[in-house]
Coordinates of C-alpha atoms in Angstrom, one line a residue:
M10 CA 87.6 22.4 114.9
S11 CA 90.1 23.5 117.5
H12 CA 93.5 21.8 117.5
S13 CA 94.2 22.8 121.1
T14 CA 96.2 19.5 122.0
L15 CA 98.9 20.7 119.7
T16 CA 99.7 23.7 121.9
P17 CA 102.2 23.5 124.4
P18 CA 100.8 21.4 127.4
E19 CA 100.7 24.3 130.0
Q20 CA 98.3 26.1 127.7
Q21 CA 95.9 23.3 126.8
S22 CA 92.5 23.1 128.4
A23 CA 91.2 20.2 130.3
D24 CA 89.5 18.6 127.1
P25 CA 88.0 19.9 124.0
A26 CA 85.2 17.7 124.5
I27 CA 84.3 19.8 127.4
T28 CA 85.4 23.2 126.5
E29 CA 84.3 23.5 123.1
G30 CA 81.0 24.5 121.9
S31 CA 79.9 26.8 124.7
A32 CA 80.9 30.2 125.7
D33 CA 81.0 29.4 129.5
G34 CA 83.2 26.3 129.1
S35 CA 80.4 23.8 129.9
S36 CA 80.3 20.6 128.2
P37 CA 78.6 20.4 124.9
L38 CA 77.9 16.7 125.9
G39 CA 74.9 16.1 128.4
N40 CA 75.2 16.1 132.1
G41 CA 72.3 13.8 132.9
L42 CA 74.4 11.4 134.9
K43 CA 73.7 11.9 139.0
Q44 CA 75.9 10.9 141.6
R45 CA 74.0 7.6 142.2
H46 CA 74.5 6.7 138.7
L47 CA 78.5 7.3 139.1
S48 CA 78.5 5.4 142.3
M49 CA 76.8 2.5 140.8
I50 CA 79.0 2.4 137.6
A51 CA 82.1 2.4 139.7
L52 CA 80.7 -0.4 141.8
G53 CA 79.3 -2.6 138.9
G54 CA 82.5 -1.9 137.1
V55 CA 84.4 -4.2 139.2
I56 CA 81.9 -6.9 138.9
G57 CA 82.2 -8.6 135.3
A58 CA 81.8 -11.9 133.6
G59 CA 85.6 -12.4 134.0
L60 CA 85.2 -12.6 137.7
F61 CA 82.2 -15.1 137.5
V62 CA 83.5 -17.3 134.9
G63 CA 87.2 -16.4 134.2
S64 CA 88.3 -16.7 137.7
G65 CA 87.9 -20.4 137.3
A66 CA 91.1 -20.8 135.4
G67 CA 93.1 -18.9 137.7
I68 CA 91.9 -20.9 140.8
A69 CA 92.6 -24.2 138.7
A70 CA 96.3 -22.8 138.2
A71 CA 97.2 -21.2 141.1
G72 CA 95.1 -23.2 143.8
P73 CA 94.4 -21.4 147.1
S74 CA 97.1 -18.9 146.5
I75 CA 94.6 -17.3 144.0
V76 CA 93.8 -15.0 146.8
L77 CA 97.4 -13.6 146.8
A78 CA 97.1 -13.2 143.0
Y79 CA 94.1 -11.1 143.1
A80 CA 95.2 -9.4 146.1
A81 CA 98.6 -8.1 144.3
S82 CA 97.1 -7.4 141.0
G83 CA 94.3 -5.5 143.1
L84 CA 97.0 -3.5 144.8
L85 CA 98.0 -2.7 141.3
V86 CA 94.9 -1.6 140.0
M87 CA 94.2 0.3 143.2
F88 CA 97.5 2.6 142.4
V89 CA 96.4 3.0 138.8
M90 CA 92.9 4.0 139.6
R91 CA 94.3 6.5 142.3
M92 CA 96.7 8.1 139.9
L93 CA 93.7 8.2 137.2
G94 CA 91.4 9.8 139.7
E95 CA 94.0 12.3 140.7
M96 CA 94.2 13.4 137.1
S97 CA 90.6 13.1 136.4
A98 CA 89.5 15.1 139.4
A99 CA 91.8 17.8 138.5
N100 CA 90.7 18.0 134.8
P101 CA 87.5 16.0 134.1
A102 CA 87.4 14.9 130.6
S103 CA 85.4 12.7 128.5
G104 CA 88.5 11.2 127.0
S105 CA 90.0 10.3 130.6
F106 CA 93.6 9.0 130.2
S107 CA 93.8 9.7 126.8
V108 CA 93.4 13.5 127.3
H109 CA 96.0 13.3 130.3
A110 CA 98.3 11.2 128.2
D111 CA 98.0 14.1 125.4
R112 CA 98.7 16.9 128.0
A113 CA 101.5 15.0 129.6
I114 CA 103.4 13.3 126.8
G115 CA 102.1 14.7 123.7
P116 CA 99.2 14.2 121.1
W117 CA 100.7 11.2 119.6
A118 CA 100.4 9.4 123.2
G119 CA 96.8 10.6 123.5
F120 CA 96.2 9.2 120.0
T121 CA 97.6 5.9 120.8
A122 CA 96.1 5.4 124.3
G123 CA 92.7 6.6 123.0
W124 CA 92.3 4.5 119.9
M125 CA 94.0 1.4 121.7
F126 CA 91.2 1.7 124.3
W127 CA 88.4 2.1 121.7
T128 CA 89.3 -1.1 119.9
L129 CA 89.6 -2.9 123.2
L130 CA 86.0 -1.9 124.2
C131 CA 84.6 -2.5 120.7
V132 CA 86.1 -6.2 120.6
G133 CA 84.7 -6.4 124.2
V134 CA 81.4 -5.6 122.8
A135 CA 81.5 -8.4 120.6
I136 CA 82.8 -10.9 123.0
E137 CA 79.9 -9.8 125.5
A138 CA 77.3 -10.3 122.7
I139 CA 78.6 -13.8 121.8
G140 CA 78.5 -14.9 125.5
A141 CA 75.0 -13.5 126.1
A142 CA 73.8 -15.0 122.9
H143 CA 75.2 -18.3 124.1
I144 CA 73.2 -18.2 127.4
M145 CA 70.0 -17.3 125.4
T146 CA 70.3 -20.2 123.2
G147 CA 70.7 -22.4 126.0
W148 CA 67.6 -21.1 127.5
F149 CA 65.6 -21.1 124.1
P150 CA 66.9 -24.1 121.9
G151 CA 66.5 -23.9 118.5
T152 CA 66.8 -20.2 118.1
P153 CA 69.8 -18.8 116.1
S154 CA 72.7 -17.0 118.2
W155 CA 72.9 -14.2 115.6
M156 CA 69.4 -13.3 116.4
W157 CA 70.2 -12.7 120.0
V158 CA 73.4 -10.6 119.1
L159 CA 71.2 -8.3 117.0
V160 CA 68.7 -7.9 119.6
F161 CA 71.2 -7.0 122.3
M162 CA 73.2 -4.6 119.8
A163 CA 70.0 -3.1 118.8
V164 CA 68.8 -2.4 122.5
F165 CA 72.2 -1.2 123.8
C166 CA 73.0 0.9 120.8
G167 CA 69.4 2.6 120.9
S168 CA 70.0 3.3 124.5
N169 CA 73.2 4.9 124.1
L170 CA 71.8 7.1 121.2
A171 CA 69.3 8.5 123.6
A172 CA 70.2 10.9 126.3
V173 CA 73.2 9.9 128.5
S174 CA 70.7 9.3 131.5
H175 CA 69.3 6.4 129.7
F176 CA 72.8 4.9 129.8
G177 CA 73.2 5.8 133.6
E178 CA 69.8 4.1 134.4
F179 CA 70.7 0.9 132.8
E180 CA 74.1 0.6 134.3
F181 CA 72.5 1.6 137.8
W182 CA 69.9 -1.3 137.7
F183 CA 72.5 -3.8 136.0
A184 CA 75.0 -2.9 138.9
A185 CA 72.5 -3.1 141.5
L186 CA 71.7 -6.6 140.4
K187 CA 75.2 -7.5 140.3
I188 CA 75.9 -6.2 143.7
G189 CA 73.1 -7.9 145.2
A190 CA 74.2 -11.1 143.7
I191 CA 77.6 -10.9 145.0
G192 CA 76.6 -9.7 148.4
L193 CA 74.3 -12.7 148.5
F194 CA 77.0 -15.0 147.6
L195 CA 79.6 -13.6 150.1
G196 CA 76.8 -13.8 152.9
L197 CA 76.0 -17.2 152.4
G198 CA 79.8 -18.1 151.8
V199 CA 80.9 -16.5 155.2
L200 CA 77.8 -18.4 157.1
A201 CA 79.1 -21.8 155.6
V202 CA 82.9 -21.0 156.3
M203 CA 81.5 -20.4 159.9
G204 CA 79.6 -23.4 159.9
V205 CA 76.5 -21.6 160.8
L206 CA 74.6 -22.2 157.5
P207 CA 72.0 -25.0 157.8
G208 CA 73.2 -28.2 156.2
T209 CA 76.8 -27.3 156.2
D210 CA 79.9 -27.9 158.4
S211 CA 82.8 -25.5 158.5
P212 CA 85.8 -26.9 156.3
G213 CA 88.3 -25.0 158.6
S214 CA 91.6 -24.6 156.6
A215 CA 91.5 -28.0 155.1
N216 CA 90.9 -26.8 151.7
L217 CA 93.5 -24.0 152.0
L218 CA 96.3 -26.3 153.3
H219 CA 95.7 -29.7 151.9
D220 CA 95.6 -31.2 148.4
G221 CA 99.2 -29.7 147.7
G222 CA 99.1 -26.9 150.2
F223 CA 98.6 -23.2 149.7
L224 CA 100.8 -23.4 146.6
P225 CA 99.9 -26.7 145.0
N226 CA 101.6 -25.6 141.4
G227 CA 104.4 -23.5 143.0
V228 CA 105.4 -19.9 141.9
D229 CA 104.4 -20.8 138.4
G230 CA 100.9 -21.6 139.1
L231 CA 100.6 -18.3 141.1
L232 CA 102.1 -16.4 138.3
V233 CA 99.5 -17.8 136.0
G234 CA 96.9 -16.9 138.4
L235 CA 98.1 -13.4 138.7
L236 CA 97.9 -12.9 134.8
A237 CA 94.3 -14.2 134.9
S238 CA 93.4 -11.8 137.8
V239 CA 94.9 -8.8 136.0
V240 CA 92.5 -9.0 133.2
A241 CA 89.4 -9.4 135.4
Y242 CA 89.9 -5.9 136.8
G243 CA 89.3 -4.0 133.5
G244 CA 86.4 -1.6 133.5
L245 CA 87.0 0.6 136.3
E246 CA 88.2 3.2 133.9
T247 CA 84.6 3.9 132.6
V248 CA 83.6 6.0 135.6
T249 CA 86.2 8.5 135.0
I250 CA 84.7 8.8 131.4
A251 CA 81.2 9.0 132.5
A252 CA 81.9 11.5 135.3
A253 CA 82.7 14.2 132.5
E254 CA 78.7 14.0 131.8
S255 CA 77.9 14.6 135.3
K256 CA 76.7 17.9 137.1
D257 CA 79.8 17.6 139.4
P258 CA 82.5 15.7 138.0
V259 CA 85.2 16.5 140.3
K260 CA 83.1 15.2 143.2
G261 CA 81.9 12.3 141.3
V262 CA 85.4 11.0 140.4
A263 CA 86.7 11.8 143.9
K264 CA 84.0 9.6 145.6
A265 CA 84.3 6.7 143.3
V266 CA 88.1 6.6 143.2
K267 CA 88.3 6.8 147.1
T268 CA 86.1 3.8 147.6
T269 CA 87.9 1.5 145.1
M270 CA 90.0 -0.1 147.8
W271 CA 87.4 -1.6 149.8
R272 CA 85.2 -2.5 146.8
I273 CA 88.5 -4.5 145.3
A274 CA 89.1 -6.2 148.8
I275 CA 85.5 -7.3 149.4
V276 CA 84.5 -8.1 145.9
Y277 CA 87.5 -9.9 144.5
V278 CA 89.8 -11.1 147.2
G279 CA 86.8 -11.9 149.5
S280 CA 85.3 -13.8 146.9
M281 CA 88.1 -15.9 146.1
L282 CA 88.9 -16.6 149.8
V283 CA 85.3 -17.8 150.3
I284 CA 85.6 -20.1 147.2
V285 CA 89.0 -21.7 147.9
T286 CA 88.0 -22.2 151.7
L287 CA 84.8 -23.9 150.7
L288 CA 85.8 -26.0 147.7
P289 CA 89.0 -28.0 146.9
W290 CA 90.8 -26.0 144.3
N291 CA 91.3 -29.0 142.0
D292 CA 87.6 -29.7 141.9
P293 CA 86.4 -30.2 138.2
A294 CA 83.5 -28.3 138.9
V295 CA 85.3 -25.1 139.3
T296 CA 86.3 -24.8 135.8
A297 CA 83.3 -26.8 134.3
D298 CA 80.7 -24.9 135.9
G299 CA 82.3 -21.8 137.1
P300 CA 83.7 -21.2 140.7
Y301 CA 80.6 -19.4 141.8
A302 CA 78.1 -21.9 140.6
A303 CA 80.2 -24.5 141.9
T304 CA 80.1 -23.1 145.3
L305 CA 76.5 -22.7 145.5
N306 CA 75.9 -26.2 144.1
H307 CA 78.2 -27.3 147.1
L308 CA 76.1 -25.3 149.5
G309 CA 72.9 -27.2 148.2
I310 CA 71.4 -24.1 146.6
E311 CA 68.8 -25.2 144.2
N312 CA 69.4 -24.4 140.4
A313 CA 72.6 -22.6 141.2
G314 CA 73.9 -23.0 137.6
Q315 CA 70.8 -21.3 136.3
V316 CA 70.8 -18.8 138.9
M317 CA 74.5 -18.0 137.9
N318 CA 73.6 -18.0 134.1
V319 CA 71.1 -15.0 134.9
V320 CA 74.0 -13.0 136.9
I321 CA 76.5 -13.8 134.2
L322 CA 74.1 -12.5 131.4
I323 CA 73.3 -9.5 133.5
A324 CA 77.1 -8.9 133.7
L325 CA 77.7 -9.4 130.1
L326 CA 74.8 -7.1 129.1
S327 CA 76.0 -4.4 131.5
A328 CA 79.4 -4.6 130.0
M329 CA 78.1 -4.2 126.7
N330 CA 76.3 -1.3 127.6
A331 CA 79.2 0.3 129.4
N332 CA 81.6 -0.5 126.6
I333 CA 79.6 1.0 123.6
Y334 CA 79.0 4.2 125.8
G335 CA 83.1 4.4 126.8
S336 CA 84.2 3.9 123.2
S337 CA 81.8 6.5 121.7
R338 CA 82.9 9.0 124.2
M339 CA 86.5 8.2 123.6
A340 CA 86.0 8.3 119.8
Y341 CA 84.2 11.6 120.4
S342 CA 87.1 13.1 122.6
L343 CA 89.6 12.2 120.1
V344 CA 87.9 13.9 117.1
A345 CA 87.2 16.8 119.1
R346 CA 91.0 17.0 119.5
G347 CA 91.5 16.6 115.8
Q348 CA 92.6 13.1 116.1
G349 CA 90.1 11.3 114.3
P350 CA 87.4 11.5 111.5
K351 CA 85.5 14.6 111.8
A352 CA 82.1 13.2 110.8
L353 CA 82.3 11.5 114.3
G354 CA 82.3 14.5 116.1
K355 CA 78.7 15.8 115.4
L356 CA 76.4 16.0 118.3
T357 CA 72.7 15.4 118.1
G358 CA 70.8 16.3 121.3
R359 CA 74.1 16.5 123.2
V360 CA 74.9 12.8 122.3
P361 CA 77.7 11.9 119.9
R362 CA 75.3 9.6 118.0
R363 CA 77.5 8.9 115.0
A364 CA 80.4 7.7 117.4
V365 CA 77.8 5.6 119.1
L366 CA 77.0 4.1 115.6
A367 CA 80.3 3.8 114.7
S368 CA 81.5 2.0 117.7
S369 CA 78.4 -0.6 117.7
G370 CA 79.2 -0.9 114.2
F371 CA 82.5 -2.0 114.7
G372 CA 81.5 -4.5 117.4
F373 CA 78.8 -6.0 115.3
V374 CA 81.5 -6.4 112.4
T375 CA 83.7 -7.9 114.9
V376 CA 80.8 -10.3 115.8
L377 CA 80.6 -11.4 112.2
L378 CA 84.2 -12.0 111.8
S379 CA 84.2 -14.5 114.8
Y380 CA 81.4 -16.4 112.8
W381 CA 83.4 -16.1 109.4
Y382 CA 86.9 -16.2 110.5
P383 CA 87.1 -17.7 114.2
D384 CA 90.6 -18.9 113.7
T385 CA 92.0 -16.0 111.7
L386 CA 91.0 -12.6 111.9
F387 CA 88.9 -12.8 115.0
A388 CA 91.9 -14.6 116.8
W389 CA 93.9 -11.7 115.6
L390 CA 91.8 -9.3 117.3
L391 CA 91.6 -11.1 120.3
N392 CA 95.5 -11.5 120.5
M393 CA 96.0 -7.5 119.7
V394 CA 93.6 -6.4 122.6
G395 CA 95.2 -9.1 125.0
G396 CA 97.6 -6.6 126.7
V397 CA 96.0 -3.4 125.8
I398 CA 94.9 -2.5 129.1
L399 CA 98.4 -2.8 130.3
V400 CA 99.7 -0.4 127.9
V401 CA 96.8 2.2 128.9
W402 CA 97.9 1.7 132.7
G403 CA 101.3 2.5 131.7
F404 CA 100.3 5.7 129.9
I405 CA 98.1 6.5 133.0
A406 CA 101.4 6.1 135.2
V407 CA 103.6 8.2 133.2
S408 CA 101.1 11.0 132.6
Q409 CA 100.3 11.1 136.3
F410 CA 104.0 11.5 137.2
V411 CA 104.4 14.5 134.7
L412 CA 101.1 16.3 135.4
R413 CA 101.5 15.8 139.3
R414 CA 104.6 17.8 139.1
R415 CA 103.1 20.3 137.0
M416 CA 100.1 20.8 139.1
E417 CA 102.1 21.1 142.1
R418 CA 103.9 24.2 140.6
E419 CA 100.8 25.7 138.7
A420 CA 97.7 24.6 140.1
P421 CA 98.0 22.9 143.6
E422 CA 94.5 23.8 144.4
K423 CA 93.4 21.0 141.7
L424 CA 94.8 18.3 143.7
V425 CA 91.3 17.2 145.2
V426 CA 92.5 13.5 145.0
K427 CA 96.2 12.7 145.5
M428 CA 98.2 9.6 144.6
W429 CA 99.4 8.0 147.9
G430 CA 103.1 8.3 148.5
F431 CA 104.0 10.2 145.5
P432 CA 106.3 9.6 143.5
Y433 CA 107.5 6.4 145.1
L434 CA 104.1 4.3 144.8
T435 CA 103.8 5.7 141.2
W436 CA 107.2 4.0 140.4
V437 CA 106.0 0.9 142.2
A438 CA 103.2 0.7 140.0
V439 CA 105.2 1.2 136.9
A440 CA 107.4 -1.5 138.2
G441 CA 104.5 -3.8 138.6
L442 CA 103.1 -3.2 135.0
V443 CA 106.6 -4.1 133.7
G444 CA 106.9 -7.2 135.8
V445 CA 103.4 -8.2 134.3
L446 CA 104.3 -7.7 130.9
V447 CA 107.6 -9.7 131.5
L448 CA 105.3 -12.6 132.7
M449 CA 103.4 -12.4 129.6
A450 CA 106.5 -12.7 127.6
L451 CA 107.6 -15.9 129.4
G452 CA 104.2 -17.5 128.7
E453 CA 103.5 -19.4 125.4
D454 CA 99.8 -18.2 124.8
T455 CA 100.5 -14.7 126.4
R456 CA 103.6 -14.1 124.4
I457 CA 101.5 -14.1 121.4
Q458 CA 99.2 -11.4 122.7
L459 CA 102.1 -9.4 123.8
V460 CA 103.5 -9.4 120.3
F461 CA 100.0 -8.5 118.7
T462 CA 99.5 -5.8 121.2
G463 CA 103.1 -4.4 120.6
G464 CA 102.2 -4.3 117.0
L465 CA 99.2 -2.2 117.4
T466 CA 101.0 -0.1 119.8
L467 CA 103.6 0.9 117.5
A468 CA 101.2 1.0 114.5
L469 CA 98.8 3.8 116.3
A470 CA 102.0 5.4 117.9
A471 CA 103.3 6.0 114.4
T472 CA 99.9 7.0 113.1
G473 CA 99.5 9.5 115.9
Y474 CA 102.8 10.9 115.5
A475 CA 102.3 11.5 111.8
V476 CA 98.8 13.2 112.7
Q477 CA 100.7 15.3 115.2
R478 CA 103.3 16.5 112.9
R479 CA 100.8 17.1 109.9
A480 CA 98.8 19.2 112.3
A481 CA 101.7 21.2 113.7
A482 CA 102.5 22.0 110.0
R483 CA 99.2 23.2 109.2
E484 CA 99.4 25.5 112.3
A485 CA 102.8 26.8 111.4
A486 CA 101.4 27.7 108.0

């Protein structure tokens, strides 16, 4: 196995997971993902269960100012995705930001970012499986939740063991259903805001400015909403991992990243604006039923709760499928760079099936921990991954700053996608990430997450540095 990541950065290839295993430099992984798959993965990646359900807590804390919270965190995410898109279009990699951190900062950084993200995705698989099982037991009382977890894990582990095109098709249709649902919601909401939806009157600005005003809980409430909104944006990174298995990864990444801005504006900020315009922010139904179901009930849509349960189930299953895929490819890329167990690096039919099984297995064990030790081991896992996405985004920002300077000197033709206002907006993004981490340190609940995430980061960084030193010593010998 090559240890190309331990060579000087200027001499490293884009990603061993792309260049190893073939004389012509083509990927040993499949290339069965089409542009329509990538487009829908990117679109569907921003529409998750966190948006449909988790946004209720943000609204309850921030009131109508949740719109500002989602706009501010959305701007931060757009900067991060633009930076990641710049690097991924220049050097498509199945390890995405882990490879970029490896090249820009050092192998220890790629190791840390990669295994942190792998842990986040595997724990995410467990959370989504539990949530999906909860919906199914509500529809089929008397059935055990573990049965549904087992069914879902088997289905999506199986789909990821097959050719990558199977994953692409699953995500294509899942994303299409989610986008259709959110589009219908926004359409009905806008008509209701305008007062032209039958049976409704326009609320005007009453819900936005009354009941405590636009900032009913002050700046503190806005900050709580900001933290809640940041978490909801996770998932966009998967498209840069998936692009490495498409026929034209550069074009795929470039197109997906360039349309991120309007997706975020319409799906997130638009949804929040519709909800807080139509409903009082302190309506108990916003948190009890979820903001989308509460809004549909307010509009007189029959069985709105069950309709949203179907949409949420689709969002959960889509996230499960994507997280198993993303974690398996990240693990494979790390192993290909000599930063993980070699046993996971074997390809079967151009699919890293051992990595798929390992990632699915860790997710299933995490589900079991949620039943056996809900207040100890599972709680620790949840706290450990609470701030992982912010650490990963930090690695992306630093990597982009370093690699952009390097590409401008050595290969300016690779800058197909460019970060806006470089280097100033890169520093703005770094400042924004530091600001969110400070806010986490100020909150009692989020402070615990920050401590656990910090511990995980330090442990992986120390391990990665040890692996780097050992590999360097072997090569020197």
